[in-house]
Coordinates of C-alpha atoms (C1' of nucleotides) in Angstrom, one line a residue:
Chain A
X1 CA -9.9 24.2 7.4
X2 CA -13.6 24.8 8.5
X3 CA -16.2 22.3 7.4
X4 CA -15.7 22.8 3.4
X5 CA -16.1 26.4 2.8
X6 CA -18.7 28.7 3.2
X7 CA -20.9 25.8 4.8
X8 CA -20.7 26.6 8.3
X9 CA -24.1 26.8 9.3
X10 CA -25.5 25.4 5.4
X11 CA -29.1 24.8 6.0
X12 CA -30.1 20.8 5.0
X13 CA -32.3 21.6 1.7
X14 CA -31.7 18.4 0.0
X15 CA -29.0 17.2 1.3
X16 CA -30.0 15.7 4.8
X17 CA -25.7 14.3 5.8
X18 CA -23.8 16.8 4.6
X19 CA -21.5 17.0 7.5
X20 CA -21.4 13.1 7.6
X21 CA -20.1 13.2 3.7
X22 CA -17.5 15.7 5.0
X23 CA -16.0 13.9 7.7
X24 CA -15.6 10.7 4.9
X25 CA -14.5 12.6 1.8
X26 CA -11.6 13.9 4.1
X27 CA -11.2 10.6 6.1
X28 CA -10.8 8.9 2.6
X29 CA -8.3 11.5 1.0
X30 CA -6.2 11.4 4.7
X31 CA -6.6 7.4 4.9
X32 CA -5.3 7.5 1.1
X33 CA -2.9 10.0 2.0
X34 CA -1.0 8.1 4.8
X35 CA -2.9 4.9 4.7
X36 CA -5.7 3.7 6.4
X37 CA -3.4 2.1 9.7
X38 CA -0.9 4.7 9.9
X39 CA -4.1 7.2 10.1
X40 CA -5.2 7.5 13.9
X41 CA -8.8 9.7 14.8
X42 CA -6.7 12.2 16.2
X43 CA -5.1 12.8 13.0
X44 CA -8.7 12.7 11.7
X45 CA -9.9 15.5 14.4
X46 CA -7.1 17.6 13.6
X47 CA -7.6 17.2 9.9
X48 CA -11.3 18.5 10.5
X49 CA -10.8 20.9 13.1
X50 CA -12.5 19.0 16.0
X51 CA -11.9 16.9 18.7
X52 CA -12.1 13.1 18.4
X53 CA -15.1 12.3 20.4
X54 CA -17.2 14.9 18.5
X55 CA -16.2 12.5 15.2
X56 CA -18.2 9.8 16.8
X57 CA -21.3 12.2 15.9
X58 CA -21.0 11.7 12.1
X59 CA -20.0 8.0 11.7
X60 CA -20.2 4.6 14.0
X61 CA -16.7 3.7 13.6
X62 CA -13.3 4.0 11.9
X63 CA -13.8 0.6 10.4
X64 CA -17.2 2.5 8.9
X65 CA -15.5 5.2 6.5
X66 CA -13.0 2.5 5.4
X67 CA -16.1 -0.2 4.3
X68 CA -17.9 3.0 2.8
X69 CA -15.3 3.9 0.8
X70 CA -14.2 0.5 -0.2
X71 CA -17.8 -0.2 -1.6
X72 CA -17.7 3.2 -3.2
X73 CA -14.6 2.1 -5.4
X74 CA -15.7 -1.5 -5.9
X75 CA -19.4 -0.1 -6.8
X76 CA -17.1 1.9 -9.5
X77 CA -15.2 -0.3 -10.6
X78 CA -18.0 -3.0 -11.2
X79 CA -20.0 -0.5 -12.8
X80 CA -16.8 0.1 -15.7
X81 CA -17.4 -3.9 -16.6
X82 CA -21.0 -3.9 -16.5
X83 CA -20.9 -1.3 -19.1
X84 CA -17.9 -3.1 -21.0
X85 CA -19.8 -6.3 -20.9
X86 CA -23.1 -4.7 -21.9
X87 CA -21.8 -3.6 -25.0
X88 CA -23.6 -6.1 -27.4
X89 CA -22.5 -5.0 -30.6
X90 CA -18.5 -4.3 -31.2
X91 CA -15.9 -6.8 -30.8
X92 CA -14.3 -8.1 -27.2
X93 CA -11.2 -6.0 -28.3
X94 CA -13.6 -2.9 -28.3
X95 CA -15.4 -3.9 -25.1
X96 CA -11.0 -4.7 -23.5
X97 CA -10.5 -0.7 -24.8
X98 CA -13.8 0.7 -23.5
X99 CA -12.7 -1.0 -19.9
X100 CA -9.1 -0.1 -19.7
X101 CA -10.6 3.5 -20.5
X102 CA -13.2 3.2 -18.2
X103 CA -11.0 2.3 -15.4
X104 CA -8.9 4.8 -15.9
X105 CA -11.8 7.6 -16.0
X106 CA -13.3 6.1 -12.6
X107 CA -9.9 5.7 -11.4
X108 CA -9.2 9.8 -11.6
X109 CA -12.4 10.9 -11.0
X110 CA -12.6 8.3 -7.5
X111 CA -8.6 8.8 -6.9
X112 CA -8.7 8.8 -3.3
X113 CA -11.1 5.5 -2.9
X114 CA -9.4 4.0 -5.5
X115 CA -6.4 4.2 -4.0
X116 CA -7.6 3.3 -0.3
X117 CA -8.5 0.0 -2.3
X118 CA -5.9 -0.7 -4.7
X119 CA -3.7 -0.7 -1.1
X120 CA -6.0 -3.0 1.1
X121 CA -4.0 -5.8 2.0
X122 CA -5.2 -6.2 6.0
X123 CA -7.2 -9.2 7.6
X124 CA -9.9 -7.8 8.9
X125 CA -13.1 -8.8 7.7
X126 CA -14.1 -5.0 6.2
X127 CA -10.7 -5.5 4.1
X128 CA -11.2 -9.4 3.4
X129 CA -15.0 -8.6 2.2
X130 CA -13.2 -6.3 -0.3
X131 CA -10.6 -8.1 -1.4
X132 CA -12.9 -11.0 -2.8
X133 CA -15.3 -7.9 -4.3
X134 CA -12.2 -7.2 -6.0
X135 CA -10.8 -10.5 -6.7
X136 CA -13.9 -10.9 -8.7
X137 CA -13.6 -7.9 -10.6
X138 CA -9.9 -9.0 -11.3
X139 CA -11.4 -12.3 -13.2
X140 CA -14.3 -10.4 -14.9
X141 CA -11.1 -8.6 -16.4
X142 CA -9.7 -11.3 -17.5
X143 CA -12.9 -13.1 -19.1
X144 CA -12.4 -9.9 -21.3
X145 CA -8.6 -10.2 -22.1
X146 CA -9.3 -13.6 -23.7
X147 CA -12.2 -12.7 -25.4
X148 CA -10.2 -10.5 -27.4
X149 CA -7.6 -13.1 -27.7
X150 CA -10.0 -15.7 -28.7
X151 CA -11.1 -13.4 -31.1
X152 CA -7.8 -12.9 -32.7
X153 CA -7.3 -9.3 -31.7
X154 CA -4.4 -10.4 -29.4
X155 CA -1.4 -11.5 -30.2
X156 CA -1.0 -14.8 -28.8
X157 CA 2.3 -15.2 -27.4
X158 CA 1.0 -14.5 -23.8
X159 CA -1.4 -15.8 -21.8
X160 CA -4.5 -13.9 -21.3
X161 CA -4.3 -14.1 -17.3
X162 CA -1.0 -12.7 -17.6
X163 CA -1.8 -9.7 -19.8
X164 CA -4.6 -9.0 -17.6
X165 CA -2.5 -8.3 -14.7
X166 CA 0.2 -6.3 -16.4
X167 CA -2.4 -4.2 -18.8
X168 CA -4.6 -3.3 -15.4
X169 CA -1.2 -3.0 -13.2
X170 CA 0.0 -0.4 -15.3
X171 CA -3.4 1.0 -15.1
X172 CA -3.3 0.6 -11.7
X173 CA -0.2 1.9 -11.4
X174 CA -1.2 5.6 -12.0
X175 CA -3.0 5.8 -8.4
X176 CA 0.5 6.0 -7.1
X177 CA 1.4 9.2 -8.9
X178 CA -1.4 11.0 -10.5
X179 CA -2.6 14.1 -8.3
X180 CA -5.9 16.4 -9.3
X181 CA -4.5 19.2 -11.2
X182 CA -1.7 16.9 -12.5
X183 CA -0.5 18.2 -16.2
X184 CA -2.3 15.3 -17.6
X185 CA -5.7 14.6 -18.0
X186 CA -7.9 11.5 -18.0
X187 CA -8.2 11.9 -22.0
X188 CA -4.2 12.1 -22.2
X189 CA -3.5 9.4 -19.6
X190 CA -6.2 6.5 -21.4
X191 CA -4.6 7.2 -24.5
X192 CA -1.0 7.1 -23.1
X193 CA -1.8 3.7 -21.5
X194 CA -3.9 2.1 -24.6
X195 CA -0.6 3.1 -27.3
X196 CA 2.1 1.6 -25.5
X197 CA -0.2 -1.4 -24.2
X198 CA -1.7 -2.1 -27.7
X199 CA 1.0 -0.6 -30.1
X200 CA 4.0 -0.6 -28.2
X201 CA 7.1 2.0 -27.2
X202 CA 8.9 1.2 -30.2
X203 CA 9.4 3.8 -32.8
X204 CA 7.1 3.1 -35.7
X205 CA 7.7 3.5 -39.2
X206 CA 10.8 2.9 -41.1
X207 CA 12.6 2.0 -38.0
X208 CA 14.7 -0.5 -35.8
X209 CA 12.5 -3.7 -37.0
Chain B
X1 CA 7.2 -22.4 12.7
X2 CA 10.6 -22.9 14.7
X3 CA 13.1 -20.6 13.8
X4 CA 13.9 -21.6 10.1
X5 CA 14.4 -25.2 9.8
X6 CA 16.9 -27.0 11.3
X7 CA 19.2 -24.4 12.9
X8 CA 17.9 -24.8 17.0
X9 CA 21.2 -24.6 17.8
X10 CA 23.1 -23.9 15.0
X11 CA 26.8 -22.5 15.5
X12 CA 27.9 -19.1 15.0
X13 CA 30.3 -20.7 11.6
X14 CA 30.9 -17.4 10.1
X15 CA 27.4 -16.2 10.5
X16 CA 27.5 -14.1 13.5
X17 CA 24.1 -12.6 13.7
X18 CA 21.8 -15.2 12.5
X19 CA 19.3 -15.6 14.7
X20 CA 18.8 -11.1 14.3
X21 CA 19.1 -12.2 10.3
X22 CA 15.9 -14.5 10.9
X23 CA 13.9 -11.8 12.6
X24 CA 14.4 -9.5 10.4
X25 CA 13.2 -11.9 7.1
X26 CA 10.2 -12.9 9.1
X27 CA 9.5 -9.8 9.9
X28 CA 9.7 -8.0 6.2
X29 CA 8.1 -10.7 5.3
X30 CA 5.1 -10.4 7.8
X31 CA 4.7 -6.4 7.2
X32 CA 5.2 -7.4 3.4
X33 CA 1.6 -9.6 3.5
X34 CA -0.3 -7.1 6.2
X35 CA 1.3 -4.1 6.0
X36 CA 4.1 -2.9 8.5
X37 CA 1.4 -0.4 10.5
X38 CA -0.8 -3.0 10.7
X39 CA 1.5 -5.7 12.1
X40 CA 2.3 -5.2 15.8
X41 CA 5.0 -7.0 17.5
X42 CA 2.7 -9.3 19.0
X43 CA 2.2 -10.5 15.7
X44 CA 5.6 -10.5 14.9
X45 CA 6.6 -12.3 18.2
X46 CA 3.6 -15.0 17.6
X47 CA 5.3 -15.6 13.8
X48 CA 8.3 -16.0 15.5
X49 CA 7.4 -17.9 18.6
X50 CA 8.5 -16.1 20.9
X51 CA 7.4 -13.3 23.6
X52 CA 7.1 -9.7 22.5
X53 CA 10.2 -8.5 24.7
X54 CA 12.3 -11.2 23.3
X55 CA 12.6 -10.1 19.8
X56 CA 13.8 -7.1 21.5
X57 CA 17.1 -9.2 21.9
X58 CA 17.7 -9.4 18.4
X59 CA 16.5 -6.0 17.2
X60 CA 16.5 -2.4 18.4
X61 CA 12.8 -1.3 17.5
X62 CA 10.2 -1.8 15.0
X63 CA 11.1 0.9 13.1
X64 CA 14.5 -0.4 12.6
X65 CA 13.4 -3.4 10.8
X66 CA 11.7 -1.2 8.2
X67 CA 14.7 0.9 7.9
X68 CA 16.8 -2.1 7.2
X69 CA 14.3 -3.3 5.0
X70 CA 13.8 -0.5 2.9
X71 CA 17.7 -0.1 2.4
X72 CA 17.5 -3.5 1.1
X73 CA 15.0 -3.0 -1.3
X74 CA 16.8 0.4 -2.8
X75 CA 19.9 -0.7 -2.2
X76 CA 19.5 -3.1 -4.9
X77 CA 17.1 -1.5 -7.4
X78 CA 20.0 1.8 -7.2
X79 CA 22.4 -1.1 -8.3
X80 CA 20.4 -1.7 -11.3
X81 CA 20.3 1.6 -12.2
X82 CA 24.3 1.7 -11.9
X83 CA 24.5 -1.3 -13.9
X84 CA 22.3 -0.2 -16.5
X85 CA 24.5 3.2 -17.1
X86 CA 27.7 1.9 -17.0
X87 CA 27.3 -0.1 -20.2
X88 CA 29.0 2.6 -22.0
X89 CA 28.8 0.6 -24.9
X90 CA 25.1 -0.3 -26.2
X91 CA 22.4 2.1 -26.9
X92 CA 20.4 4.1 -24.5
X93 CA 17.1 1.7 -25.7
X94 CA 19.7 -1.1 -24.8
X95 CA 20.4 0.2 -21.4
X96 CA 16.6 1.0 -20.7
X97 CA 15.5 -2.9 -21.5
X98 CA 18.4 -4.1 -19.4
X99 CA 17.1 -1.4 -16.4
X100 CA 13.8 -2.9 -17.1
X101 CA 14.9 -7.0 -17.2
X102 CA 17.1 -6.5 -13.7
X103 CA 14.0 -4.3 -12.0
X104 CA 12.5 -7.8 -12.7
X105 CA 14.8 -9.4 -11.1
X106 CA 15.4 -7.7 -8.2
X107 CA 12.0 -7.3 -7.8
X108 CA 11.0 -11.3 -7.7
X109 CA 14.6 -12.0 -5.9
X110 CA 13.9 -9.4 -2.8
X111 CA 10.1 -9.6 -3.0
X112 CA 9.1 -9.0 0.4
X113 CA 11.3 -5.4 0.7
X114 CA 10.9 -3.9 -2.6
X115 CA 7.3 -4.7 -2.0
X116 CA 7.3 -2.7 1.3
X117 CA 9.4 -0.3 -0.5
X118 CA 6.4 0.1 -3.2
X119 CA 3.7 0.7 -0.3
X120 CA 5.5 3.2 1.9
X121 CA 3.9 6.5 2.1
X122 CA 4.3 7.4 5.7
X123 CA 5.4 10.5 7.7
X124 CA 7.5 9.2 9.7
X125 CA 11.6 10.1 9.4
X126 CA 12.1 6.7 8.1
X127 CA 9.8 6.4 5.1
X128 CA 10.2 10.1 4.3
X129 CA 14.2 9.5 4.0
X130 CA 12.6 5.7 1.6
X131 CA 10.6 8.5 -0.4
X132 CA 13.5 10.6 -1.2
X133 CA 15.7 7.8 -2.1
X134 CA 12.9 6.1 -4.4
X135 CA 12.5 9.6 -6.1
X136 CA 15.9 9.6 -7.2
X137 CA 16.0 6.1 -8.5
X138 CA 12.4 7.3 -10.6
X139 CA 14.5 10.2 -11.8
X140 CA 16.9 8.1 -13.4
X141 CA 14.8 5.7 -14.8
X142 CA 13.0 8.8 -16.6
X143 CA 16.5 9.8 -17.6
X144 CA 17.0 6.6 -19.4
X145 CA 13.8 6.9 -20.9
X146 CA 14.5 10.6 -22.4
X147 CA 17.5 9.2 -23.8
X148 CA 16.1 6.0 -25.7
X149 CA 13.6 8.7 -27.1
X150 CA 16.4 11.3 -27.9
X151 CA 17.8 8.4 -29.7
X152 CA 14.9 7.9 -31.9
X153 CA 14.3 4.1 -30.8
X154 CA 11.0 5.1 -28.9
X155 CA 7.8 6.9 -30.7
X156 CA 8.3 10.8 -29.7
X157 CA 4.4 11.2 -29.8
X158 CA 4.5 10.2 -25.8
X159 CA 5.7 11.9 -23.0
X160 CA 9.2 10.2 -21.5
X161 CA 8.0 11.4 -17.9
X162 CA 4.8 9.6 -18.4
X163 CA 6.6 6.2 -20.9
X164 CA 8.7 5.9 -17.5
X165 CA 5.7 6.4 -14.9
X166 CA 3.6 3.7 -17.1
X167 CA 6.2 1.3 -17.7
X168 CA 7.9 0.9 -14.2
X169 CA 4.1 0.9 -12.9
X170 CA 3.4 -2.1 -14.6
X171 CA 7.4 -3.8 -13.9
X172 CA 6.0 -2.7 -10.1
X173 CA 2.7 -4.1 -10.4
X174 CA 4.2 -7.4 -10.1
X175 CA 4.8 -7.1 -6.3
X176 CA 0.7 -6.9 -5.7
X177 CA 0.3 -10.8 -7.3
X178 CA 3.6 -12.2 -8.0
X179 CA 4.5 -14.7 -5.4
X180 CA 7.2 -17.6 -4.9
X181 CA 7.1 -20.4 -6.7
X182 CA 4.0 -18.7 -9.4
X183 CA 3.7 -20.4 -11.8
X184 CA 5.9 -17.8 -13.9
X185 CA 9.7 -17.2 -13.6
X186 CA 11.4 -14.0 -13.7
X187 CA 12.6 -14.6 -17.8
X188 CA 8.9 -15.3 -18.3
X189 CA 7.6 -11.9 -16.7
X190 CA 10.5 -10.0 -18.1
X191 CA 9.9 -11.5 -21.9
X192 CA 5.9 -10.8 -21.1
X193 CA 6.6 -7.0 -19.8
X194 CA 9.1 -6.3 -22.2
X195 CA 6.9 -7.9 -25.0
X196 CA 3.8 -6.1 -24.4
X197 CA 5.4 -2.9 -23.4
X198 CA 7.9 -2.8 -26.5
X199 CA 6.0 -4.5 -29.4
X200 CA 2.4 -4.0 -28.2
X201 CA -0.1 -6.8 -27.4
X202 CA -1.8 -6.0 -30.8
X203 CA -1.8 -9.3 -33.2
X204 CA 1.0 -9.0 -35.3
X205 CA 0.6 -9.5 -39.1
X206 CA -1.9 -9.2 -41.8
X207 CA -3.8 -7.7 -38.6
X208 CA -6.1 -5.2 -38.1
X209 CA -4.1 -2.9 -38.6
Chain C
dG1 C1' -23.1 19.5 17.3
dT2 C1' -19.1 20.1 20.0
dC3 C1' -17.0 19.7 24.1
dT4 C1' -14.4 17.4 28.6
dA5 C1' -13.7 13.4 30.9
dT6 C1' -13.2 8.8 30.9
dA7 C1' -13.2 3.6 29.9
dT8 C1' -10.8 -0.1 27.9
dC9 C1' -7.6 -2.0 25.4
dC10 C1' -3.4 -2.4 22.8
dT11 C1' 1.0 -0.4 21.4
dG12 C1' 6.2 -0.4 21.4
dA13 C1' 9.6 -0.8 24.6
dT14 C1' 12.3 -1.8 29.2
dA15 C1' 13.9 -4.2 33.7
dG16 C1' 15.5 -8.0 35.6
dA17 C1' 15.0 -13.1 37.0
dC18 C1' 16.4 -17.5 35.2
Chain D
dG1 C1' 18.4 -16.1 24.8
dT2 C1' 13.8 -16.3 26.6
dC3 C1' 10.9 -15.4 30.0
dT4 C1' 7.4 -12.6 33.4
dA5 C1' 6.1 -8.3 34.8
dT6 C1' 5.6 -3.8 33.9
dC7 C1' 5.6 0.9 32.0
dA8 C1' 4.0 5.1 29.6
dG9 C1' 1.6 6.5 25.9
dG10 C1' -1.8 6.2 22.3
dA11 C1' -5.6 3.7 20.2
dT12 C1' -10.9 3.5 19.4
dA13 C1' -14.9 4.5 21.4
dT14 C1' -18.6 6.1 25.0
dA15 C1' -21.0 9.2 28.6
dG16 C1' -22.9 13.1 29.6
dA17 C1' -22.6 18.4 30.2
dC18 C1' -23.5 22.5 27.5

DNA sequence: GTCTATATCCTGATAGAC
DNA sequence: GTCTATCAGGATATAGAC
């Protein structure tokens, strides 16, 4: 593919790294694609129609797009709790709900980030930095579980740090499969997740008890 | 660490390859935590204490010990499948919460492979031939999933494709935190998974409702 | 802004001494 | 069974012409 079409010679008004934003939005969808280590700058090149060197143009380094987009999910993701946790009126239940949808909205519309983080498991320091960044977000989440289990809402047969980490795996989980143009939608997929996780699978009604 | 306590010069006593046995675990178990394109066999061979072209002693090539690895890992999760279909007695919800309690298992028992299974997304011949495999194994787990529904134990207002993508996301999402010794046991995760994912994590009772 | 050419290092893997 | 020495190829990144 050319440089995103009908851009080749697209005239800066505005938008002063347009070819920069190119060369990442494609190095995070091939990095999430294939995953960051198994993606080499020649892969890259090809991927953009250039040679490797002339890469080196648009970014300082490999490491670079992977702490970008890192920082772009992370920014994301913190953003869904600040919101959640802003929420001063409605119930810690309400503000669990409005996160798990959240997430799940930022999730879709940042697939390809998302992903590239959700999968970060390395030890260098761009992927160590990230992990805490996320580790953090990880314990905001469950602050909120026990809110709303503190509150009653929950049942409490589990523990909160527990339910934290299966509710958000499963939310998690849909980076693994969901594709843009996939048959379901953000609207079907949040309300998917938050029936089985609040109501359960089973049957309702006059049924196996 | 020397290789695996105790055994320095431990006699071939009906264990003919163990020393290629140890590699291997230490190996899985290294690409497990960093990722296998991001662990070298420098890394491997410093793990193991030993020099790079001595592991190639024990092994034929990198590759190999994912191969083996990833066989492991579906190897056993096709087994629970076969176990959970053969009950030809039991219901089809019966035979979807056993599929779901062995995934568990297998998935705590042979952590380091079926995490390495869950992470693949390569090109390469190896992890293409992992993908197909694991798409079959999804396949039946949807299949058990259509059939609970058919059978009316499951609410028909959600999607089987998407019950099975959600649920098996969250038994998956155990490989990203779960790790020996936790303080949870496999009955505890299954009773927590199946809890949440069957009866809901909604307060039971004069609730909300 | 892209190219060719190159530097430097690291990769997986092999040969052969001990 | 482990070692040293070595290989060919590929990695990220830079220099400088156009």
């Amino acid at each position: 593919m050319p440089p995103l079409a009908g851009h080749p010679a697209a005239p800066r008004r505005g938008r002063p790294d347009y070819d920069q934003e190119t060369v990442l939005r494609r190095a995070i969808d091939l990095f999430s694609r294939q995953g960051y280590h198994a993606t080499s700058m020649g892969d890259l090149a090809r991927e953009l129609s250039l040679t490797k060197s002339s890469i080196y143009h648009h970014i300082r380094s490999k490491e670079d797009l992977l702490e970008t987009a890192l920082n772009e999910a992370l920014d994301n993701l913190g953003a869904v709790l600040d919101r959640a946790e802003a929420h001063r009126t409605g119930s810690a239940y309400q503000k669990l709900c409005d996160a798990v949808e959240d997430s799940i909205e930022v999730l879709i519309a940042h697939l390809p980030s998302v992903t590239l983080l959700l999968r970060v498991q390395g030890i260098s320091m761009v992927e160590q930095d990230a992990l805490r960044r996320r580790r953090k977000i990880d314990d905001r989440l469950v602050t909120l579980v026990r809110a709303a289990a503190a509150e009653g809402a929950l049942r409490d047969d589990l523990d909160p740090y527990l339910i934290s980490r299966l509710l958000f795996g499963m939310v998690n989980s849909l980076a693994e499969w969901v594709r843009p143009n996939s048959r379901y939608d953000a609207r079907q997929l949040t309300t998917a997740v938050a029936t089985i996780v609040f109501d359960g699978l089973r049957a309702p009604g006059p049924g196996i008890g």
